[in-house]
Amino acid sequence: MADTAHGPPGSAQHIVHLVSSGAATSRADLVRELGLAPSTVSSRVQELVAAGVLTESGEGASRGGRRPRLLRVRAQGGVALAADLGSHHARLGAVDLGGGVLGPVDLPHDITAGPEPVVDWLCDRVAELAARERDAGRAVRALGVAFPGPVEPAGGRVLSPSRMPGWHRYPLREALAERLGLPVTVENDATMMAVGEHRAARPELDHLVVVKAGRGIGSGVIAAGRPHDGANGAAGDISHVRIEAAGERPCSCGNIGCLETVASGAALIRELAAQGVEVGSTSALLRLVADGDPRATTLVRTAGRHIGTVLSVVVNFFNPQAVALGGVLATAEPLVAAVRGVLYERCLPLATADLEITTTVTGPDAGLIGAGLTALRRHLPTTAPPPEPGATAPTDPGATARKNPGGSGRRESLPSGRQSPPSGTQSPPPPQSPPPSRPDGAAGEEPAARRDRRQPTPRQEESASA
């Protein structure tokens, strides 16, 4: 089986998704959904129950045998903290395993101040948020950050962001993880918006484009049910596509004639100022549109046509099932109507025959949901919850600790993919032989290599149980 949008088949992430979505309510359901041996499913479920991620209680309907115990995602099973950063504001909150957002807040901040001030500010806010969640009895698993610029897919390093001096190649993920002592993911904000919209509102779609239209413009792409970053994290960056209507206007990226210079919130504010109308923010611009101001309405409608012109190439090339418009500018109906009109006008009939063109369902929380669920997916534990601050905790959240059957009292950390024997399963007894003697004549510990060779592998256990 190929990897799913929620992790490798049969992984902890995949199992939690099946349970939280209602696709599986018992171990028997998981066996049918995953096509794995009952002993393997039982082992993985038991790990998630022990880690405090799932609960198993009550009884479901019988299908001819014993009534199955019902699986649920534990309400207090842990959260990821999430931060959706913009150029002049940030939205922070906690995201639970079901994709719910807890206590979101919007705060002003200036990302152009440079990496160090922003990291200091963000660490303070995240520490406050973590304390709030722990006081509420929820385990904090990780931090997910949606960043308004290209991000290196593998390393969480910021790459060549426009309008952000000092950020190029800044190791944001590493800096935050070191300061906070948490696992951290850093991804592009438009991509995280697409992930949040897909996971929370449109999981049935395999191909989706989500546009973030605010002070800047970007888009996130879901291809074959998974976020598409591209080779260097630049996939979906429609903001710097050159369009004829932009002429020779200089762009913050160093080029001229980019879409951003005529269709972003910042560009519209500048154009209104040139017409003698001063507004301090994109929200103030949209209030003028809501009040029917003709100049603001005309500008927003024209911006929608420019965005639609670029998206028409994307739709013809990618052939998505839906285009969802998000960001603050997407709350202006004239802009949405203009985008829709241009797409139907310029795209192939086959590409728009079943195309849904709408606004995001998840609204301002899309980026938080995407960042939080991405962090949970990558750092979902299969060990017991970490001890309280001050105690020594395992450093690898993906490792499964188990007691050494040799009786030495040491703990071994299994690499990802290997599983401990399920509860209640009888392993074949090892051959009986006296332990080797130490030079001093005392009974010594059996050599680890010989002892490990006798331990049954999960595949042997599955074959035996089958």
Short mmCIF file of C-alpha atoms in Angstrom, two decimals:
data_model
loop_
_atom_site.label_atom_id
_atom_site.label_comp_id
_atom_site.label_asym_id
_atom_site.label_seq_id
_atom_site.Cartn_x
_atom_site.Cartn_y
_atom_site.Cartn_z
CA MET A 1 0.00 0.00 0.00
CA ALA A 2 1.18 3.51 -0.79
CA ASP A 3 1.43 6.17 1.88
CA THR A 4 -1.84 7.91 2.67
CA ALA A 5 -2.37 11.61 3.30
CA HIS A 6 -2.37 10.75 7.01
CA GLY A 7 0.87 8.79 7.18
CA PRO A 8 2.08 5.32 6.15
CA PRO A 9 -0.66 2.65 6.13
CA GLY A 10 -1.03 1.18 9.59
CA SER A 11 1.04 3.90 11.25
CA ALA A 12 -0.06 5.58 14.46
CA GLN A 13 -1.07 8.65 12.46
CA HIS A 14 -3.16 6.60 10.04
CA ILE A 15 -4.90 4.71 12.85
CA VAL A 16 -5.75 7.94 14.71
CA HIS A 17 -7.17 9.40 11.50
CA LEU A 18 -9.37 6.35 10.88
CA VAL A 19 -10.70 6.48 14.44
CA SER A 20 -11.22 10.26 14.56
CA SER A 21 -12.99 10.30 11.17
CA GLY A 22 -15.36 7.48 12.20
CA ALA A 23 -14.06 5.11 9.52
CA ALA A 24 -13.08 2.64 12.25
CA THR A 25 -14.62 2.30 15.71
CA SER A 26 -12.99 -0.94 16.89
CA ARG A 27 -9.94 -3.11 16.41
CA ALA A 28 -11.92 -5.34 14.06
CA ASP A 29 -12.77 -2.31 11.91
CA LEU A 30 -9.09 -1.37 11.77
CA VAL A 31 -8.16 -4.89 10.67
CA ARG A 32 -10.66 -4.61 7.80
CA GLU A 33 -9.55 -1.08 6.84
CA LEU A 34 -5.81 -1.70 7.01
CA GLY A 35 -5.58 -5.29 5.80
CA LEU A 36 -3.09 -6.10 8.55
CA ALA A 37 -2.95 -9.08 10.89
CA PRO A 38 -5.10 -8.76 14.04
CA SER A 39 -2.02 -9.17 16.24
CA THR A 40 -0.29 -6.23 14.52
CA VAL A 41 -3.35 -3.98 14.83
CA SER A 42 -3.82 -5.02 18.45
CA SER A 43 -0.21 -4.15 19.27
CA ARG A 44 -0.40 -0.70 17.66
CA VAL A 45 -3.74 0.13 19.26
CA GLN A 46 -2.41 -0.91 22.66
CA GLU A 47 0.56 1.44 22.24
CA LEU A 48 -1.75 4.37 21.42
CA VAL A 49 -3.96 3.56 24.40
CA ALA A 50 -0.90 3.40 26.68
CA ALA A 51 0.33 6.72 25.24
CA GLY A 52 -2.98 8.36 26.16
CA VAL A 53 -3.96 9.03 22.53
CA LEU A 54 -6.87 6.56 22.23
CA THR A 55 -9.40 5.19 24.69
CA GLU A 56 -11.16 1.86 24.45
CA SER A 57 -14.43 1.43 26.34
CA GLY A 58 -18.07 0.57 25.93
CA GLU A 59 -19.42 -2.02 23.50
CA GLY A 60 -20.36 -1.79 19.84
CA ALA A 61 -22.80 -3.88 17.82
CA SER A 62 -21.91 -7.54 17.48
CA ARG A 63 -21.26 -9.00 14.02
CA GLY A 64 -21.64 -12.59 15.09
CA GLY A 65 -19.09 -12.77 17.89
CA ARG A 66 -18.25 -10.86 21.03
CA ARG A 67 -19.27 -7.24 21.15
CA PRO A 68 -16.25 -5.10 20.17
CA ARG A 69 -14.92 -2.46 22.51
CA LEU A 70 -15.25 1.01 21.00
CA LEU A 71 -12.21 3.10 20.14
CA ARG A 72 -12.22 6.88 20.46
CA VAL A 73 -9.63 9.62 20.25
CA ARG A 74 -8.98 10.65 23.84
CA ALA A 75 -10.26 14.14 24.60
CA GLN A 76 -7.15 14.83 26.66
CA GLY A 77 -4.90 12.88 24.29
CA GLY A 78 -2.68 15.81 23.52
CA VAL A 79 -2.48 18.84 21.30
CA ALA A 80 -0.05 20.56 18.99
CA LEU A 81 0.50 24.25 19.44
CA ALA A 82 0.18 26.15 16.16
CA ALA A 83 1.23 29.56 14.89
CA ASP A 84 0.06 31.02 11.58
CA LEU A 85 2.41 33.93 10.92
CA GLY A 86 1.60 36.87 8.67
CA SER A 87 3.60 39.94 7.77
CA HIS A 88 1.97 42.10 10.45
CA HIS A 89 -0.02 39.69 12.60
CA ALA A 90 -0.03 36.15 13.94
CA ARG A 91 -2.80 33.74 14.85
CA LEU A 92 -1.97 31.23 17.57
CA GLY A 93 -3.87 28.38 19.14
CA ALA A 94 -3.83 24.68 19.99
CA VAL A 95 -5.04 21.92 17.67
CA ASP A 96 -6.30 18.61 19.01
CA LEU A 97 -6.11 15.19 17.38
CA GLY A 98 -9.51 15.63 15.77
CA GLY A 99 -8.55 18.93 14.09
CA GLY A 100 -10.38 21.15 16.57
CA VAL A 101 -8.87 24.56 17.35
CA LEU A 102 -8.67 25.55 21.02
CA GLY A 103 -8.47 29.17 22.17
CA PRO A 104 -7.24 30.89 18.98
CA VAL A 105 -5.94 34.45 19.41
CA ASP A 106 -4.83 37.12 16.92
CA LEU A 107 -1.84 39.21 17.92
CA PRO A 108 0.05 42.02 16.16
CA HIS A 109 3.70 41.51 15.28
CA ASP A 110 6.10 42.60 12.54
CA ILE A 111 7.91 39.78 10.76
CA THR A 112 10.13 42.27 8.92
CA ALA A 113 11.87 43.06 12.23
CA GLY A 114 14.16 40.09 11.52
CA PRO A 115 14.57 36.50 12.75
CA GLU A 116 15.87 37.06 16.29
CA PRO A 117 13.15 39.48 17.49
CA VAL A 118 10.45 37.35 15.90
CA VAL A 119 11.79 34.13 17.45
CA ASP A 120 12.01 35.82 20.87
CA TRP A 121 8.42 37.07 20.55
CA LEU A 122 7.08 33.74 19.27
CA CYS A 123 8.82 31.69 21.98
CA ASP A 124 7.26 33.88 24.69
CA ARG A 125 3.79 33.49 23.18
CA VAL A 126 4.19 29.73 22.69
CA ALA A 127 5.38 29.28 26.29
CA GLU A 128 2.23 31.06 27.52
CA LEU A 129 0.07 28.90 25.27
CA ALA A 130 1.78 25.70 26.42
CA ALA A 131 1.23 26.62 30.06
CA ARG A 132 -2.46 27.21 29.38
CA GLU A 133 -2.88 23.83 27.70
CA ARG A 134 -0.99 21.95 30.42
CA ASP A 135 -3.06 23.67 33.10
CA ALA A 136 -6.14 22.35 31.27
CA GLY A 137 -4.71 18.81 31.53
CA ARG A 138 -3.69 18.45 27.89
CA ALA A 139 -0.32 17.07 26.86
CA VAL A 140 1.60 19.34 24.47
CA ARG A 141 3.04 17.14 21.72
CA ALA A 142 4.68 19.56 19.26
CA LEU A 143 4.63 23.00 17.63
CA GLY A 144 3.59 23.66 14.04
CA VAL A 145 4.44 26.97 12.34
CA ALA A 146 2.96 28.31 9.09
CA PHE A 147 5.47 30.80 7.67
CA PRO A 148 4.65 33.43 4.99
CA GLY A 149 7.40 32.50 2.56
CA PRO A 150 9.15 29.53 0.93
CA VAL A 151 10.41 26.91 3.38
CA GLU A 152 12.91 24.15 2.66
CA PRO A 153 10.76 20.99 2.79
CA ALA A 154 13.29 18.78 4.58
CA GLY A 155 14.93 21.13 7.05
CA GLY A 156 12.46 23.86 8.03
CA ARG A 157 14.84 26.56 6.79
CA VAL A 158 13.40 29.80 5.33
CA LEU A 159 14.39 30.40 1.70
CA SER A 160 14.45 33.76 -0.14
CA PRO A 161 11.30 35.33 1.34
CA SER A 162 10.13 38.61 -0.19
CA ARG A 163 9.77 41.70 2.03
CA MET A 164 11.70 39.97 4.86
CA PRO A 165 15.33 41.10 5.14
CA GLY A 166 17.58 38.81 7.16
CA TRP A 167 15.43 35.70 6.84
CA HIS A 168 17.12 33.95 3.90
CA ARG A 169 18.35 30.49 4.94
CA TYR A 170 17.43 31.14 8.56
CA PRO A 171 17.07 27.77 10.41
CA LEU A 172 13.71 28.57 11.98
CA ARG A 173 12.75 25.04 12.95
CA GLU A 174 16.09 24.39 14.61
CA ALA A 175 16.03 27.71 16.50
CA LEU A 176 12.51 27.15 17.85
CA ALA A 177 13.12 23.52 18.82
CA GLU A 178 16.27 24.44 20.73
CA ARG A 179 14.57 27.27 22.60
CA LEU A 180 11.28 25.51 23.39
CA GLY A 181 12.38 21.90 23.89
CA LEU A 182 9.53 20.71 21.64
CA PRO A 183 9.43 18.91 18.28
CA VAL A 184 8.77 21.62 15.67
CA THR A 185 7.57 21.67 12.06
CA VAL A 186 7.81 24.75 9.83
CA GLU A 187 5.96 24.92 6.52
CA ASN A 188 4.72 27.52 4.05
CA ASP A 189 1.56 29.28 5.22
CA ALA A 190 -0.47 28.77 2.02
CA THR A 191 0.41 25.07 1.99
CA MET A 192 -0.70 24.75 5.61
CA MET A 193 -3.95 26.54 4.74
CA ALA A 194 -4.52 23.96 2.00
CA VAL A 195 -3.77 21.10 4.42
CA GLY A 196 -6.16 22.52 7.03
CA GLU A 197 -8.97 23.00 4.52
CA HIS A 198 -8.42 19.55 3.06
CA ARG A 199 -8.22 17.67 6.37
CA ALA A 200 -11.03 19.49 8.16
CA ALA A 201 -13.53 20.25 5.39
CA ARG A 202 -12.75 18.46 2.11
CA PRO A 203 -11.06 15.11 2.86
CA GLU A 204 -12.91 13.47 -0.04
CA LEU A 205 -11.05 15.60 -2.60
CA ASP A 206 -7.77 14.35 -4.05
CA HIS A 207 -6.87 17.49 -6.02
CA LEU A 208 -7.37 20.93 -4.50
CA VAL A 209 -5.96 24.45 -4.86
CA VAL A 210 -6.37 26.87 -1.95
CA VAL A 211 -5.53 30.55 -2.55
CA LYS A 212 -4.45 32.82 0.28
CA ALA A 213 -5.36 36.38 -0.71
CA GLY A 214 -4.41 38.95 1.90
CA ARG A 215 -1.64 41.48 2.19
CA GLY A 216 0.26 39.13 -0.13
CA ILE A 217 -0.92 36.30 -2.39
CA GLY A 218 -0.04 32.62 -2.37
CA SER A 219 -1.58 29.23 -2.96
CA GLY A 220 -1.31 25.74 -1.56
CA VAL A 221 -1.69 22.58 -3.62
CA ILE A 222 -3.13 19.22 -2.61
CA ALA A 223 -2.20 16.59 -5.22
CA ALA A 224 -3.34 12.98 -4.95
CA GLY A 225 -4.53 13.70 -1.41
CA ARG A 226 -1.18 15.04 -0.19
CA PRO A 227 0.36 18.53 0.09
CA HIS A 228 2.70 19.31 -2.78
CA ASP A 229 5.74 21.41 -1.83
CA GLY A 230 7.76 21.05 -5.01
CA ALA A 231 11.48 20.42 -5.18
CA ASN A 232 12.51 23.49 -3.15
CA GLY A 233 9.32 24.49 -1.34
CA ALA A 234 8.20 26.98 -4.01
CA ALA A 235 5.15 25.11 -5.33
CA GLY A 236 2.02 27.27 -5.49
CA ASP A 237 3.82 30.63 -5.37
CA ILE A 238 1.51 32.43 -7.81
CA SER A 239 2.31 35.80 -6.25
CA HIS A 240 5.33 36.28 -8.50
CA VAL A 241 3.83 35.18 -11.79
CA ARG A 242 4.22 38.03 -14.27
CA ILE A 243 1.02 39.41 -15.80
CA GLU A 244 0.52 41.96 -18.53
CA ALA A 245 -1.66 44.29 -16.47
CA ALA A 246 1.18 44.87 -13.98
CA GLY A 247 3.38 46.48 -16.63
CA GLU A 248 6.78 47.50 -15.30
CA ARG A 249 5.82 47.80 -11.64
CA PRO A 250 8.75 46.71 -9.45
CA CYS A 251 8.08 43.83 -7.06
CA SER A 252 9.61 43.04 -3.69
CA CYS A 253 11.09 39.87 -5.20
CA GLY A 254 13.34 41.98 -7.43
CA ASN A 255 11.40 41.30 -10.61
CA ILE A 256 8.83 43.48 -12.36
CA GLY A 257 5.18 43.01 -13.29
CA CYS A 258 4.31 40.35 -10.68
CA LEU A 259 0.72 39.55 -9.73
CA GLU A 260 1.43 40.80 -6.20
CA THR A 261 2.02 44.36 -7.49
CA VAL A 262 -1.60 44.75 -8.64
CA ALA A 263 -3.72 42.21 -6.74
CA SER A 264 -2.43 41.97 -3.15
CA GLY A 265 -3.93 43.85 -0.23
CA ALA A 266 -0.79 45.98 0.03
CA ALA A 267 -1.06 46.93 -3.67
CA LEU A 268 -4.72 47.90 -3.32
CA ILE A 269 -3.97 50.09 -0.30
CA ARG A 270 -1.27 51.87 -2.28
CA GLU A 271 -3.60 52.39 -5.23
CA LEU A 272 -6.33 53.83 -3.01
CA ALA A 273 -3.82 56.21 -1.47
CA ALA A 274 -2.87 57.37 -4.96
CA GLN A 275 -6.57 58.18 -5.48
CA GLY A 276 -6.64 60.22 -2.29
CA VAL A 277 -8.21 57.60 0.00
CA GLU A 278 -6.01 56.64 2.97
CA VAL A 279 -6.65 53.28 4.66
CA GLY A 280 -4.37 51.71 7.24
CA SER A 281 -5.05 48.02 6.67
CA THR A 282 -6.63 45.46 4.39
CA SER A 283 -9.51 45.16 6.86
CA ALA A 284 -10.17 48.90 6.54
CA LEU A 285 -10.16 48.53 2.75
CA LEU A 286 -12.76 45.77 2.99
CA ARG A 287 -14.98 47.93 5.19
CA LEU A 288 -15.07 50.44 2.34
CA VAL A 289 -16.10 47.65 -0.03
CA ALA A 290 -18.85 46.53 2.37
CA ASP A 291 -20.08 50.14 2.51
CA GLY A 292 -20.29 50.27 -1.27
CA ASP A 293 -17.40 52.67 -1.90
CA PRO A 294 -17.06 52.65 -5.72
CA ARG A 295 -13.29 53.12 -5.87
CA ALA A 296 -12.54 50.36 -3.34
CA THR A 297 -15.07 48.01 -4.94
CA THR A 298 -13.64 48.56 -8.42
CA LEU A 299 -10.11 47.89 -7.20
CA VAL A 300 -11.10 44.67 -5.43
CA ARG A 301 -13.05 43.43 -8.45
CA THR A 302 -10.09 44.17 -10.74
CA ALA A 303 -7.75 42.34 -8.35
CA GLY A 304 -10.06 39.32 -8.58
CA ARG A 305 -9.77 39.33 -12.37
CA HIS A 306 -5.99 39.45 -12.15
CA ILE A 307 -5.94 36.53 -9.70
CA GLY A 308 -8.36 34.61 -11.93
CA THR A 309 -6.08 35.18 -14.93
CA VAL A 310 -3.19 33.42 -13.19
CA LEU A 311 -5.41 30.72 -11.71
CA SER A 312 -6.83 29.89 -15.14
CA VAL A 313 -3.38 28.60 -16.15
CA VAL A 314 -3.17 26.61 -12.90
CA VAL A 315 -6.63 25.07 -13.44
CA ASN A 316 -5.93 24.13 -17.06
CA PHE A 317 -2.57 22.63 -16.12
CA PHE A 318 -3.42 20.92 -12.82
CA ASN A 319 -7.15 20.15 -13.30
CA PRO A 320 -8.18 20.32 -9.62
CA GLN A 321 -11.57 19.32 -8.28
CA ALA A 322 -11.94 22.59 -6.38
CA VAL A 323 -10.44 26.05 -6.02
CA ALA A 324 -11.02 27.53 -2.55
CA LEU A 325 -10.29 31.19 -1.88
CA GLY A 326 -9.10 32.13 1.60
CA GLY A 327 -7.43 35.02 3.34
CA VAL A 328 -8.95 38.35 4.27
CA LEU A 329 -9.54 39.50 0.67
CA ALA A 330 -11.66 36.39 0.02
CA THR A 331 -14.32 37.84 2.33
CA ALA A 332 -15.06 40.41 -0.40
CA GLU A 333 -17.75 38.98 -2.68
CA PRO A 334 -16.77 41.19 -5.67
CA LEU A 335 -13.31 39.58 -5.67
CA VAL A 336 -14.67 36.03 -5.43
CA ALA A 337 -17.21 36.67 -8.21
CA ALA A 338 -14.48 38.13 -10.45
CA VAL A 339 -12.19 35.10 -9.94
CA ARG A 340 -15.06 32.74 -10.71
CA GLY A 341 -16.00 34.65 -13.87
CA VAL A 342 -12.47 34.64 -15.29
CA LEU A 343 -12.00 30.94 -14.61
CA TYR A 344 -15.18 30.01 -16.48
CA GLU A 345 -14.22 32.41 -19.25
CA ARG A 346 -10.62 31.30 -19.79
CA CYS A 347 -10.42 27.64 -18.76
CA LEU A 348 -11.18 24.61 -20.89
CA PRO A 349 -14.79 23.41 -20.51
CA LEU A 350 -13.49 19.99 -19.46
CA ALA A 351 -11.42 21.57 -16.66
CA THR A 352 -14.39 23.53 -15.26
CA ALA A 353 -17.16 20.99 -15.92
CA ASP A 354 -17.13 19.74 -12.32
CA LEU A 355 -14.90 22.41 -10.79
CA GLU A 356 -16.04 23.91 -7.50
CA ILE A 357 -15.01 27.55 -7.04
CA THR A 358 -15.75 28.75 -3.54
CA THR A 359 -14.33 30.20 -0.33
CA THR A 360 -12.67 28.20 2.44
CA VAL A 361 -14.91 26.51 5.00
CA THR A 362 -12.28 26.67 7.74
CA GLY A 363 -11.81 30.44 7.36
CA PRO A 364 -9.09 32.06 9.48
CA ASP A 365 -8.33 28.76 11.25
CA ALA A 366 -7.24 26.91 8.09
CA GLY A 367 -3.53 27.65 8.60
CA LEU A 368 -3.67 26.75 12.30
CA ILE A 369 -5.39 23.44 11.58
CA GLY A 370 -2.90 22.58 8.86
CA ALA A 371 0.15 23.46 10.94
CA GLY A 372 -1.17 21.70 14.05
CA LEU A 373 -2.21 18.48 12.31
CA THR A 374 1.05 18.36 10.36
CA ALA A 375 3.01 18.64 13.62
CA LEU A 376 0.87 15.95 15.27
CA ARG A 377 1.25 13.63 12.30
CA ARG A 378 5.03 13.87 12.35
CA HIS A 379 5.44 13.70 16.12
CA LEU A 380 2.57 11.53 17.33
CA PRO A 381 4.01 9.42 20.16
CA THR A 382 3.70 5.70 20.60
CA THR A 383 5.16 5.76 24.09
CA ALA A 384 3.55 6.73 27.36
CA PRO A 385 3.07 10.49 27.93
CA PRO A 386 6.29 12.30 28.96
CA PRO A 387 6.90 12.96 32.64
CA GLU A 388 6.34 16.34 34.20
CA PRO A 389 8.96 19.07 33.62
CA GLY A 390 12.11 18.35 35.59
CA ALA A 391 11.99 14.61 35.01
CA THR A 392 13.96 12.81 32.32
CA ALA A 393 11.88 12.13 29.22
CA PRO A 394 12.64 10.01 26.14
CA THR A 395 14.22 12.06 23.37
CA ASP A 396 12.73 10.07 20.49
CA PRO A 397 8.91 10.39 20.48
CA GLY A 398 8.65 7.68 17.83
CA ALA A 399 10.53 5.06 19.76
CA THR A 400 8.70 2.34 21.68
CA ALA A 401 10.22 1.56 25.04
CA ARG A 402 9.80 -1.93 26.41
CA LYS A 403 11.22 -3.97 29.24
CA ASN A 404 14.13 -6.22 28.29
CA PRO A 405 12.87 -9.81 28.52
CA GLY A 406 16.35 -10.90 29.60
CA GLY A 407 15.58 -9.59 33.10
CA SER A 408 18.40 -7.06 33.35
CA GLY A 409 16.01 -4.17 33.96
CA ARG A 410 17.36 -2.17 31.00
CA ARG A 411 14.98 -0.59 28.50
CA GLU A 412 15.43 -0.99 24.78
CA SER A 413 14.17 1.57 22.24
CA LEU A 414 12.71 -0.07 19.17
CA PRO A 415 13.20 1.69 15.82
CA SER A 416 10.10 2.92 14.01
CA GLY A 417 8.21 0.08 12.37
CA ARG A 418 9.13 -2.68 14.89
CA GLN A 419 6.45 -3.46 17.40
CA SER A 420 6.39 -5.05 20.82
CA PRO A 421 4.45 -8.33 21.15
CA PRO A 422 0.74 -7.60 21.75
CA SER A 423 -0.70 -8.05 25.17
CA GLY A 424 -1.80 -11.60 25.75
CA THR A 425 0.23 -13.11 22.88
CA GLN A 426 2.41 -16.04 23.87
CA SER A 427 5.87 -15.88 22.34
CA PRO A 428 7.65 -19.18 21.55
CA PRO A 429 9.73 -20.08 24.62
CA PRO A 430 13.48 -19.73 24.13
CA PRO A 431 15.66 -22.84 24.41
CA GLN A 432 16.61 -23.54 27.97
CA SER A 433 20.34 -23.31 28.60
CA PRO A 434 22.36 -22.29 31.63
CA PRO A 435 23.64 -18.74 31.59
CA PRO A 436 27.35 -18.33 30.85
CA SER A 437 29.67 -17.75 33.75
CA ARG A 438 31.71 -14.66 34.32
CA PRO A 439 35.44 -15.05 35.01
CA ASP A 440 34.79 -14.58 38.73
CA GLY A 441 32.49 -17.59 38.72
CA ALA A 442 29.24 -15.62 39.24
CA ALA A 443 26.33 -16.08 36.93
CA GLY A 444 26.58 -13.38 34.24
CA GLU A 445 24.12 -11.81 31.88
CA GLU A 446 23.47 -13.61 28.61
CA PRO A 447 25.15 -11.91 25.60
CA ALA A 448 22.71 -9.43 24.02
CA ALA A 449 23.29 -10.55 20.43
CA ARG A 450 22.43 -14.21 21.23
CA ARG A 451 19.43 -13.18 23.34
CA ASP A 452 18.05 -10.87 20.60
CA ARG A 453 18.31 -13.61 17.96
CA ARG A 454 15.82 -15.67 19.96
CA GLN A 455 13.19 -12.92 20.12
CA PRO A 456 10.37 -13.50 17.60
CA THR A 457 9.86 -10.79 14.98
CA PRO A 458 6.39 -9.24 14.47
CA ARG A 459 6.12 -11.13 11.16
CA GLN A 460 6.81 -14.44 12.91
CA GLU A 461 4.17 -13.63 15.50
CA GLU A 462 1.64 -12.74 12.80
CA SER A 463 2.35 -15.98 10.95
CA ALA A 464 1.98 -17.94 14.15
CA SER A 465 -1.30 -16.31 15.07
CA ALA A 466 -2.62 -16.74 11.53
#
